[in-house]
Tab-separated table of C-alpha atoms and ligand atoms in Angstrom:
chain	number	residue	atom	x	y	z
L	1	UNK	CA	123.355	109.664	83.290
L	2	UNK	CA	125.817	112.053	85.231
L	3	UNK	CA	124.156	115.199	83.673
L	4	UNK	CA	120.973	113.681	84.673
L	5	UNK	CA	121.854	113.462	88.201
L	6	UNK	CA	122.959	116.775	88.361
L	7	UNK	CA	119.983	117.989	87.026
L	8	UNK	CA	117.862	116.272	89.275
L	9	UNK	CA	119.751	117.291	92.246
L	10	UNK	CA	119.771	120.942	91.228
L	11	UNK	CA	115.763	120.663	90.787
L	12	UNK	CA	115.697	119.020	94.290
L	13	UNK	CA	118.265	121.990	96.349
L	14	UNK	CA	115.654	124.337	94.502
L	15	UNK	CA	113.427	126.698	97.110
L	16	UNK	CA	111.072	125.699	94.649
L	17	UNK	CA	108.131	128.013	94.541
L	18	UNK	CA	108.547	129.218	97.807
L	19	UNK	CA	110.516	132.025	97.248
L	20	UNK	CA	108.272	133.522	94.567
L	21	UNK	CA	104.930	132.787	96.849
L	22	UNK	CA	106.773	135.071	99.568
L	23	UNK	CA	107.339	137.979	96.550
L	24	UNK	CA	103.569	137.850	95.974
L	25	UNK	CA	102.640	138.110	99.760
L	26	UNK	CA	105.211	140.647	100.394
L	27	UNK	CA	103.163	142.557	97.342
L	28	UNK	CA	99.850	141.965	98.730
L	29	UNK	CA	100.980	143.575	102.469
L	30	UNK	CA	102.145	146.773	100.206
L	31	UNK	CA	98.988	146.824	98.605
L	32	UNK	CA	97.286	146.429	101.701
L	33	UNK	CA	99.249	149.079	103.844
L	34	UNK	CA	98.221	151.447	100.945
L	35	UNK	CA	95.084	150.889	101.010
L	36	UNK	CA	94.893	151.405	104.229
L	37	UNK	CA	96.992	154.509	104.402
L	38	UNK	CA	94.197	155.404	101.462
L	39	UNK	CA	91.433	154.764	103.309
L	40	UNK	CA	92.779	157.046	106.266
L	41	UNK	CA	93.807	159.752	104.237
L	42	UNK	CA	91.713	162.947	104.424
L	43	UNK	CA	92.392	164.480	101.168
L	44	UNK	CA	92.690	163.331	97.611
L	45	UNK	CA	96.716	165.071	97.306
L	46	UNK	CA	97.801	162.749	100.133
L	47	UNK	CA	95.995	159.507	98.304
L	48	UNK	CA	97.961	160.740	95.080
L	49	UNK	CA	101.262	160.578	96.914
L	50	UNK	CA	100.759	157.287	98.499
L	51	UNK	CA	100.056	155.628	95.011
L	52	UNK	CA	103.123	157.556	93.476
L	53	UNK	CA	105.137	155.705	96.341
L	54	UNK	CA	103.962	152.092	95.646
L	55	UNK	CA	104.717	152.741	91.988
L	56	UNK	CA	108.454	151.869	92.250
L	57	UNK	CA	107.894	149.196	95.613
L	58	UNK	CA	105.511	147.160	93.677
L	59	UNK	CA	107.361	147.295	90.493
L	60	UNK	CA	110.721	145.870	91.889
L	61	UNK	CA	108.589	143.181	93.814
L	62	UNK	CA	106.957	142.131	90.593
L	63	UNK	CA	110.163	141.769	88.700
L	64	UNK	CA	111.669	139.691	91.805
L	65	UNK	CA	108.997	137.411	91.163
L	66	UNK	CA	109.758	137.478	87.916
L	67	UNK	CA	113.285	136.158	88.536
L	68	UNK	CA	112.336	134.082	91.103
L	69	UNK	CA	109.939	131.926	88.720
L	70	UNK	CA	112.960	132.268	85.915
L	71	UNK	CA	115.471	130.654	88.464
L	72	UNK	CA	112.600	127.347	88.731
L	73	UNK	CA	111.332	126.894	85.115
L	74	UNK	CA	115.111	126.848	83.986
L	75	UNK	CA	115.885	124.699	86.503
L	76	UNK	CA	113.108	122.139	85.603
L	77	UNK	CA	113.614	122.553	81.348
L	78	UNK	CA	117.314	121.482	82.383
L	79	UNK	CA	116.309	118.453	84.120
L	80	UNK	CA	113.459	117.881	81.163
L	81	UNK	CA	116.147	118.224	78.468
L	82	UNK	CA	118.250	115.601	80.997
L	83	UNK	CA	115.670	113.493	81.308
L	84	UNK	CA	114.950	113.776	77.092
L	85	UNK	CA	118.593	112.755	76.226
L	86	UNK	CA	118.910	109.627	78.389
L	87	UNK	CA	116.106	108.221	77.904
L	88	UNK	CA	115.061	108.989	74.208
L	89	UNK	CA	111.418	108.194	73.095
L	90	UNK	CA	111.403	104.747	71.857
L	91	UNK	CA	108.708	103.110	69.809
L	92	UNK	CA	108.207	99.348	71.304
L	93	UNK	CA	110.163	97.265	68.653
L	94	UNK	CA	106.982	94.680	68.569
L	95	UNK	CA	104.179	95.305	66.766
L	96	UNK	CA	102.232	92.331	68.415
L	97	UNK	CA	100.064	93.820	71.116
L	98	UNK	CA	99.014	90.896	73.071
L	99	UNK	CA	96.716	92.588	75.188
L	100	UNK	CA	94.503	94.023	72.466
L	101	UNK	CA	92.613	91.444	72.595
L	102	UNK	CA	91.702	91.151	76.025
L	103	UNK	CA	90.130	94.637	77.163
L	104	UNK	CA	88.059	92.932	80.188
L	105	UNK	CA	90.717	90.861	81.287
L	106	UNK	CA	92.890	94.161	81.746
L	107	UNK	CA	89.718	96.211	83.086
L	108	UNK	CA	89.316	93.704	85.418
L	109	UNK	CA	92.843	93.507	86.569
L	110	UNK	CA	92.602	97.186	87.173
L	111	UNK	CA	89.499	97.455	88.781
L	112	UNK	CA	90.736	94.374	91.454
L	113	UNK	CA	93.687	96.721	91.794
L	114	UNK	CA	92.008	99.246	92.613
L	115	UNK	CA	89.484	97.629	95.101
L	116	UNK	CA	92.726	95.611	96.795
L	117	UNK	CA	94.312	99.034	97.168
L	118	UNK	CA	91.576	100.423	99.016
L	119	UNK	CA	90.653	102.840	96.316
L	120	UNK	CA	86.903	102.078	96.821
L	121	UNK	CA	85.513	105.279	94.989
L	122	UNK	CA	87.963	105.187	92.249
L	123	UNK	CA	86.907	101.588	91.943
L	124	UNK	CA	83.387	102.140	91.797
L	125	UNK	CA	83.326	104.739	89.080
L	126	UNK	CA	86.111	102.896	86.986
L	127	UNK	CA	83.639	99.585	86.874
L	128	UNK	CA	80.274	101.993	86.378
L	129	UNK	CA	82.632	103.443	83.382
L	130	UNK	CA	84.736	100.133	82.176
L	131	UNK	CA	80.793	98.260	81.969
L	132	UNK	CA	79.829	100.795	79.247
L	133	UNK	CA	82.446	99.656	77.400
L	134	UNK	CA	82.816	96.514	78.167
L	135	UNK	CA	79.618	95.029	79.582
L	136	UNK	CA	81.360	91.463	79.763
L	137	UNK	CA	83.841	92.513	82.631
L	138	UNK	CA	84.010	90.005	85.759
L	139	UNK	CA	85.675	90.228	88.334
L	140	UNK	CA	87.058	86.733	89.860
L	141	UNK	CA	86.287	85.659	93.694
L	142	UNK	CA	86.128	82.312	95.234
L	143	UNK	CA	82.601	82.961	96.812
L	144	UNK	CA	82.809	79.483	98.953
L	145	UNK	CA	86.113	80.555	99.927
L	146	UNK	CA	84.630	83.560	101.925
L	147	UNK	CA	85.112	84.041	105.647
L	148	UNK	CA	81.931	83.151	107.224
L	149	UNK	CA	82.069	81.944	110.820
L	150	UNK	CA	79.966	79.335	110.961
L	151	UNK	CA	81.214	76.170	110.744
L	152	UNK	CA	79.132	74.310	107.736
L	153	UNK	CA	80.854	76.949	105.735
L	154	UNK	CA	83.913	75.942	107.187
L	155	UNK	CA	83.464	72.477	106.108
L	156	UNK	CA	82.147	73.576	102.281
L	157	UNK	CA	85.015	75.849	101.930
L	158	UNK	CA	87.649	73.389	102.755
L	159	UNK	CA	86.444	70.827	100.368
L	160	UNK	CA	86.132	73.603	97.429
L	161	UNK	CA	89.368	74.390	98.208
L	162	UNK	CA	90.720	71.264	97.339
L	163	UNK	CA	88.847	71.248	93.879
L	164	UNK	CA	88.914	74.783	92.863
L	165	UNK	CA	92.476	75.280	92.261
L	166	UNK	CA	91.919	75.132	88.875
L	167	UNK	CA	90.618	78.037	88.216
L	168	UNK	CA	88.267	80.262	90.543
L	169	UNK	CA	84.950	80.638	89.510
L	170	UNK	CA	84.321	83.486	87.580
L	171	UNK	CA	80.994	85.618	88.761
L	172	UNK	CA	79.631	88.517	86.967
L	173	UNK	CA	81.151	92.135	87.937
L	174	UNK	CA	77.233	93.167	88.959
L	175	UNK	CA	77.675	95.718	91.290
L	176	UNK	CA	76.804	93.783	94.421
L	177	UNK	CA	80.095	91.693	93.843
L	178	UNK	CA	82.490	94.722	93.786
L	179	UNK	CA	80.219	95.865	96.843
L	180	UNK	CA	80.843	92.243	98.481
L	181	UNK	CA	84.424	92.537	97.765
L	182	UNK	CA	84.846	96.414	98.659
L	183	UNK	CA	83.470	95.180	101.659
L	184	UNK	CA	85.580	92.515	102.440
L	185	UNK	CA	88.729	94.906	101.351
L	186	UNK	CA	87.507	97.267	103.623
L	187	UNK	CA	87.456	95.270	106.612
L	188	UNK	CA	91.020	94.265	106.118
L	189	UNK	CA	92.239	97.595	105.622
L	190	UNK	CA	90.181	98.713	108.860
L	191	UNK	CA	92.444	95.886	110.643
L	192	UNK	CA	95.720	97.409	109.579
L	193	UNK	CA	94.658	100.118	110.373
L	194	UNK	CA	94.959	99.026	113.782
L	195	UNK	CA	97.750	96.636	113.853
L	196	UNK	CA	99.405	100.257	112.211
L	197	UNK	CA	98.745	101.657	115.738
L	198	UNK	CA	99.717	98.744	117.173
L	199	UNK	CA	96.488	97.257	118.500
L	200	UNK	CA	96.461	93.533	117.920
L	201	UNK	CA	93.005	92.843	119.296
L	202	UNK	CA	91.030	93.115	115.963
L	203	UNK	CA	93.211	91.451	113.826
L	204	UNK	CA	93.392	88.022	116.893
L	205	UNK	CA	89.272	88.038	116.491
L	206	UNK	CA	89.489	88.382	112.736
L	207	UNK	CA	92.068	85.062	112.871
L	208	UNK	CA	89.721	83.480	115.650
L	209	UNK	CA	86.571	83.618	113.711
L	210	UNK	CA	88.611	81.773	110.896
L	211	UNK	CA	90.838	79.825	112.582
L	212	UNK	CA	89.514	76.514	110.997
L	213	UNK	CA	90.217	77.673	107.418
L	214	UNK	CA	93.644	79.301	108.740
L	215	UNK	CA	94.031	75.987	110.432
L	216	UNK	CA	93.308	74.119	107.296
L	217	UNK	CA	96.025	75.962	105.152
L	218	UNK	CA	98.702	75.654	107.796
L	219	UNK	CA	99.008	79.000	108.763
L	220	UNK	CA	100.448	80.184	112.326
L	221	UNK	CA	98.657	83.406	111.888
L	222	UNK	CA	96.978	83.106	114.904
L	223	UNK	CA	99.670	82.166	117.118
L	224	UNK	CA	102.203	84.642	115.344
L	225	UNK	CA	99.515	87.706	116.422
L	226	UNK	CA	98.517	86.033	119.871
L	227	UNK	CA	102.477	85.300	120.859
L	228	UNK	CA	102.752	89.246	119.682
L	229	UNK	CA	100.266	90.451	121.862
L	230	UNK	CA	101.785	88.390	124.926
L	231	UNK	CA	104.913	90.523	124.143
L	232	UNK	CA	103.420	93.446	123.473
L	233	UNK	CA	101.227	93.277	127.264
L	234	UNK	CA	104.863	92.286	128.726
L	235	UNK	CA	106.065	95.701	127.701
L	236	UNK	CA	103.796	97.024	130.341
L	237	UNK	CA	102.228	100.399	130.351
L	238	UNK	CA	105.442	102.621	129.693
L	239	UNK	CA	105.774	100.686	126.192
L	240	UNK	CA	102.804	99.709	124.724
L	241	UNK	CA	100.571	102.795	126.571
L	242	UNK	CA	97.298	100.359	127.416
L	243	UNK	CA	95.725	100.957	131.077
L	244	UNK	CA	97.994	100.180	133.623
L	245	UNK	CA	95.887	97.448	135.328
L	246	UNK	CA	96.367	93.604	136.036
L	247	UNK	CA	95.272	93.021	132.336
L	248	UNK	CA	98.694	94.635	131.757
L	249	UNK	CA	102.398	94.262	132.449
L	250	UNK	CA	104.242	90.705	132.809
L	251	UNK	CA	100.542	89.549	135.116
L	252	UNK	CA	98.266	90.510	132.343
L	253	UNK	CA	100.968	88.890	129.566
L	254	UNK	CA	100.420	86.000	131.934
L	255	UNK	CA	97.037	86.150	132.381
L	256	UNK	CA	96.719	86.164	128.804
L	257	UNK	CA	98.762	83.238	127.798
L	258	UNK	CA	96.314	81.375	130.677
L	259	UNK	CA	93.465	81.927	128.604
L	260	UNK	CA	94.452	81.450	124.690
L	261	UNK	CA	97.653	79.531	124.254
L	262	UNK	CA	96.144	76.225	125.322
L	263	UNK	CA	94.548	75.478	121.693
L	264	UNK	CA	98.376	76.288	119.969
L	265	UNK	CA	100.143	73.862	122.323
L	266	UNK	CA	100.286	70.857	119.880
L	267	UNK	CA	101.541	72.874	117.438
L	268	UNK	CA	103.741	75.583	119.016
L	269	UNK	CA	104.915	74.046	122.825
L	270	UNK	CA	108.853	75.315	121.732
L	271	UNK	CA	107.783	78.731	121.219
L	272	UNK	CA	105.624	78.460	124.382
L	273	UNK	CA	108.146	77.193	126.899
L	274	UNK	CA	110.490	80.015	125.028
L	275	UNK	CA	107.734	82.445	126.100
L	276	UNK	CA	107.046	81.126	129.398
L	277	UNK	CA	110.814	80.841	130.381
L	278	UNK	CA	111.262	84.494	129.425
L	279	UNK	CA	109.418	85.199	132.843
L	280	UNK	CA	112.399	84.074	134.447
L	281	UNK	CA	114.849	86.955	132.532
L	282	UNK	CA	111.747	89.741	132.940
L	283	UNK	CA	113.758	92.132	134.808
L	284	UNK	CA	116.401	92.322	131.975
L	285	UNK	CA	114.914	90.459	129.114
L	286	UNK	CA	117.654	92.493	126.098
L	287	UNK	CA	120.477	90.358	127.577
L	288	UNK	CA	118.614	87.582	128.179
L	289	UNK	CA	118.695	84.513	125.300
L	290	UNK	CA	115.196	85.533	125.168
L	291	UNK	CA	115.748	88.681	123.701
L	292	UNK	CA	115.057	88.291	119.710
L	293	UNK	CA	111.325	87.073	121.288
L	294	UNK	CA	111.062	90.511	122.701
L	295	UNK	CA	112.144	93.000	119.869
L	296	UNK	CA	108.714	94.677	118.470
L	297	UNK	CA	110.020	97.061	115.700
L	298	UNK	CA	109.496	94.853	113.023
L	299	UNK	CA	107.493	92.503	114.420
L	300	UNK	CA	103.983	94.542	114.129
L	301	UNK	CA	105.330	95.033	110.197
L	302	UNK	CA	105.769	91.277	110.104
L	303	UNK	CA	102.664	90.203	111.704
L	304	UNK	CA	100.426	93.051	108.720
L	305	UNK	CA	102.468	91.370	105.911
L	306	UNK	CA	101.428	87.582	107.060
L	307	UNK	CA	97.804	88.922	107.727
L	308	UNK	CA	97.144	90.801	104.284
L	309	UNK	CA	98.589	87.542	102.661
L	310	UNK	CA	96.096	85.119	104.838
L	311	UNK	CA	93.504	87.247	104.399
L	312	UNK	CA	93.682	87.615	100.597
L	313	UNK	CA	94.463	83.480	100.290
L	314	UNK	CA	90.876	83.288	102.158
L	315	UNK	CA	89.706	84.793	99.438
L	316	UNK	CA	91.120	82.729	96.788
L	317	UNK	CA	93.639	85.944	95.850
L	318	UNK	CA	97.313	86.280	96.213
L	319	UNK	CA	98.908	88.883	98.674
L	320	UNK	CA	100.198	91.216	95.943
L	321	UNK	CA	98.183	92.839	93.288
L	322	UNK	CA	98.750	90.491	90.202
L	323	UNK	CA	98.512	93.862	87.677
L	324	UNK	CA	101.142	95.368	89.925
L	325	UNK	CA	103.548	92.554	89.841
L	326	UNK	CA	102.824	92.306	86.078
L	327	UNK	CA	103.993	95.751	85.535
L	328	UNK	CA	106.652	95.746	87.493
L	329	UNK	CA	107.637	92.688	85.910
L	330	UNK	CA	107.299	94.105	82.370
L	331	UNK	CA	109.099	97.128	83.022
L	332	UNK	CA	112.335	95.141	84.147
L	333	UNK	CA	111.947	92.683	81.117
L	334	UNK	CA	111.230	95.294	78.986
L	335	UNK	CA	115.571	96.216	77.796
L	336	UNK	CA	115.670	92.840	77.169
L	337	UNK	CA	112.837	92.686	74.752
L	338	UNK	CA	114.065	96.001	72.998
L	339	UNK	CA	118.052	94.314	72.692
L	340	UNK	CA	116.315	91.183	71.575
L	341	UNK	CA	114.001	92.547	68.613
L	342	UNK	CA	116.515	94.715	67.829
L	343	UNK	CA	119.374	92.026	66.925
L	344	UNK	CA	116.561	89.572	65.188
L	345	UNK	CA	115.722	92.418	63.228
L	346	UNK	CA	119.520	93.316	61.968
L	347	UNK	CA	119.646	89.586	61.765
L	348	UNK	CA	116.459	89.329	59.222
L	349	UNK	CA	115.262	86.368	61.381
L	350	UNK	CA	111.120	87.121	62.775
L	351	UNK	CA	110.074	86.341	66.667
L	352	UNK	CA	107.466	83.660	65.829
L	353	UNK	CA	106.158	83.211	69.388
L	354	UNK	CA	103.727	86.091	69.745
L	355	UNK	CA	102.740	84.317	73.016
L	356	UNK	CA	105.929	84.181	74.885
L	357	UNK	CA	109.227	85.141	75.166
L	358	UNK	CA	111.937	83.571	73.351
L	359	UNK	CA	114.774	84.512	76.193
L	360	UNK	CA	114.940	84.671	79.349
L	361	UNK	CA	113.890	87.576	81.676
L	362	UNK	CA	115.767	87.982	85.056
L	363	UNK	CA	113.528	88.919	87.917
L	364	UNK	CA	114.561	88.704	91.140
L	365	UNK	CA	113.393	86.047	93.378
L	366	UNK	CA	110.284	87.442	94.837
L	367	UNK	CA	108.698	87.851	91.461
L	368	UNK	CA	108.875	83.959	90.484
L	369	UNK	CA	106.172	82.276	90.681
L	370	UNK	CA	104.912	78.666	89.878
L	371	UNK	CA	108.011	77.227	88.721
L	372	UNK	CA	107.255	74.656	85.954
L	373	UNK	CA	109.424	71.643	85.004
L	374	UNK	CA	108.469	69.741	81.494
L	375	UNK	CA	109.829	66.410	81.729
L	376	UNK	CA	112.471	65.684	78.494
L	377	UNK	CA	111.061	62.062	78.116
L	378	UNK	CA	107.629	62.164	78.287
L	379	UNK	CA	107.539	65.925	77.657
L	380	UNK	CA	104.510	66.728	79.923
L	381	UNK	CA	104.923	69.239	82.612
L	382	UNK	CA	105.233	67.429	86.002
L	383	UNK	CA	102.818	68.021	88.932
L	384	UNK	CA	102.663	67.339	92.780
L	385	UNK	CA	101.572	63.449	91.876
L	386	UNK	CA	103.919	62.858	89.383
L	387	UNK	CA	107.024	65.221	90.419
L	388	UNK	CA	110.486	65.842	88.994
L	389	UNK	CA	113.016	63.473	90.130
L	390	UNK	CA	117.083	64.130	90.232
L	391	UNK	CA	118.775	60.836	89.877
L	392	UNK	CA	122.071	60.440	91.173
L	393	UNK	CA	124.147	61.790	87.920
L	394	UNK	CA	122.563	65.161	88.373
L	395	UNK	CA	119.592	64.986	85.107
L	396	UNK	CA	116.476	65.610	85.696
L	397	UNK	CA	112.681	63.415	84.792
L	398	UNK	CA	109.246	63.102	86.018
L	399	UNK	CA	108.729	60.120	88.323
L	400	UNK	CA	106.669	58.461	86.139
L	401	UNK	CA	109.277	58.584	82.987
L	402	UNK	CA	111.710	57.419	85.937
L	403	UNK	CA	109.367	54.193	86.605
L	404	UNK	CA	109.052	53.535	83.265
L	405	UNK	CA	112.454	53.305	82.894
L	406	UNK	CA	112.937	50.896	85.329
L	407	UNK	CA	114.465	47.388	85.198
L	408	UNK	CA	113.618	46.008	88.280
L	409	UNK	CA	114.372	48.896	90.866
L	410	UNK	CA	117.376	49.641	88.211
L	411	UNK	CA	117.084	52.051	85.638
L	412	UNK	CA	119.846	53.567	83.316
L	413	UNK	CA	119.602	57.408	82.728
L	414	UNK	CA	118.482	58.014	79.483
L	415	UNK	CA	121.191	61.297	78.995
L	416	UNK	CA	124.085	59.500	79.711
L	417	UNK	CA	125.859	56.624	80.599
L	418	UNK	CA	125.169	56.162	84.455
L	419	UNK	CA	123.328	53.649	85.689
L	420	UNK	CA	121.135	54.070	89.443
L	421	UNK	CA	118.964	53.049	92.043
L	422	UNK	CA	115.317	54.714	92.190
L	423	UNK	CA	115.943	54.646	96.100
L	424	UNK	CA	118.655	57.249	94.959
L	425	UNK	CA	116.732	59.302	93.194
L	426	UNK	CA	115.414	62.751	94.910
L	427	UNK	CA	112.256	64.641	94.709
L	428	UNK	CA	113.156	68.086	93.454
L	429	UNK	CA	110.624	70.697	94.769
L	430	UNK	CA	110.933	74.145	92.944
I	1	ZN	ZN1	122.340	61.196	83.489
């Protein structure tokens, strides 16, 4: 891995190609000069003895490119031989491909890719191209879940909400679905656009016009951009470069907390009196106890990441592209899978499980998802109405094994010898 490094870094200190691009242009001004000189000359002897003099210029400039261009490639078949020896081409040691079998699920997870990355063209022409092939491909959007503003919709979307979670609908991929979602994708990349050059306003309408489903899901989104943009107005002209009139400054902060903080004050009156006592400190809010209210470099960073995530939840999708996690998530699994099949297969013994993995894979925290806990009685996988439950010796069962235990409000654990109470027993959420 050392040689590799060295490689690398010698590839990186390289001019690269610049040297060799100023050969050629040095060249091209010879050539031009005597062309010139050509041009002016009156006789066909003094023409003669200006090409005899670029003979030798032009030669030696040639073979500096020459070296120049030597000096790069050997650089970069160094770092390709590097790269060659530590990481040796490795067949995958499974023959099973489980994805095989599933060409529109994978077109689709790359065209939704795509159209969540704001790669509308390259989107378009992948579905136009993926539908010749596979004329089945869908592409999966909760339509009822979409942000409309009126407030029937409001009411329809909430209740689907509540029933759809097991499994979105699934809609054809006709192309006035990608359009609807291209559409969609486009108007939150517009917004972070903007929240990128730090203007909150369009992103506070976008969360006003869907406050109720916001509301309904528990998010602060709102609040978190509103209580932003008080900051951001407190920072006056000098900071946040908006006009410097009474719409501005610690008046037009005011002003503005007059007008919208009223709805969040049942749910956010600490953060408000925080904000409102700040006033107070306004002349030197940094040493003030108000001052981790006031700091804005991550905070416009903050407030993209918690809109991109609302705004993809309204649409019945996560935050992060599922084939990107997936990826990522197979490339760190994937030395595991290679040591694995290669001791079963020294061992003689087969992988029978095509379908999962028989070890685990350690991802890091942000990459788990939907932590599932199969009860060891009843051996059904536990859910929000009947939960996993720790009794006091520390073993874990679903509530309703745990009831069924019961003698009375007694029950004796059914991995060892301890006896409880089920008012001792705790709800484990993963
Ligand atoms: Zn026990």
């Amino acid at each position: 891995m050392a040689s590799l490094q060295k490689a690398l870094e010698q590839v990186n200190r390289m001019p690269r190609l610049a040297k060799a691009v100023q050969d050629v242009d040095r060249i091209i001004d010879l050539l031009t000069q005597a062309k010139a000189e050509v041009l002016r000359a009156s006789d066909p002897h003094t023409s003669g003895l200006i090409m005899t003099k670029l003979q030798n210029p032009t030669k030696l400039a040639f073979e500096q490119v020459n070296t120049d261009l030597k000096e790069v490639s050997g650089a970069h078949k160094k770092l390709g031989r590097a790269i060659d020896k530590n990481f040796p081409l490795q067949p995958l040691p499974d023959d099973h491909d489980a994805m095989a079998y599933h060409p529109d699920l994978i077109n689709r997870a790359i065209a939704m890719h795509l159209l969540r990355e704001g790669q509308f063209t390259v989107a378009s022409k992948f579905i136009e191209e993926a539908d010749d092939i596979s004329p089945n491909l869908q592409l999966s959007v909760d339509h009822d879940m979409s942000m409309d503003e009126d407030d029937d919709d409001a009411e329809d979307s909430a209740s689907t909400a509540a029933t759809s979670t097991g499994g979105t609908d699934v809609h054809d991929l006709s192309p006035l679905q990608s359009q609807e979602l291209q559409s969609k994708f486009s108007e939150m990349y517009s917004i972070l656009q903007e929240l990128r050059n730090r203007n909150l306003v369009p992103a506070i309408d976008w969360a006003r016009a869907n406050s109720v489903e916001l509301e309904t899901r528990g998010s602060n989104l709102e609040f978190e951009l509103s209580k932003l943009q008080y900051v951001w107005l407190f920072k006056g002209p000098a900071v946040n470069g908006l006009p410097d009139d009474e719409n501005n400054g610690r008046f037009g902060a005011l002003k503005y907390a007059h007008r919208h903080f009223g709805q969040f004050r049942a749910r956010h009156a600490r953060e408000m009196d925080r904000l409102a006592g700040s006033m107070a400190f306004a002349s030197n809010i940094a040493a003030s106890p108000y001052a981790s209210d006031f700091m804005i470099d991550g905070a416009f960073s903050d407030v993209a990441a918690s809109f991109t995530r609302e705004f993809c939840s309204l649409l019945g999708l996560s935050a992060e592209s599922p084939l990107y996690i997936a990826a990522t998530a197979g490339a760190l699994a994937l030395p595991q899978l290679v040591k694995f099949m290669t001791k079963t297969r020294t061992r003689g013994t087969e992988w029978t499980t095509a379908n999962e993995l028989a070890f685990e894979t350690p991802l890091p925290a942000r990459m788990m998802y939907h932590s599932i806990f199969v009860c060891p009685v009843s051996k059904a996988q536990t859910t929000e109405a009947n939960p996993p439950m720790m009794i006091p010796c520390g073993h874990v069962l679903s509530k309703e094994s745990l009831h069924n235990l019961c003698r009375g409000t007694r029950f004796k654990c059914p991995y060892c010898p301890s006896e409880g109470h089920v008012r001792d027993a705790k709800e484990i959420i993963f």
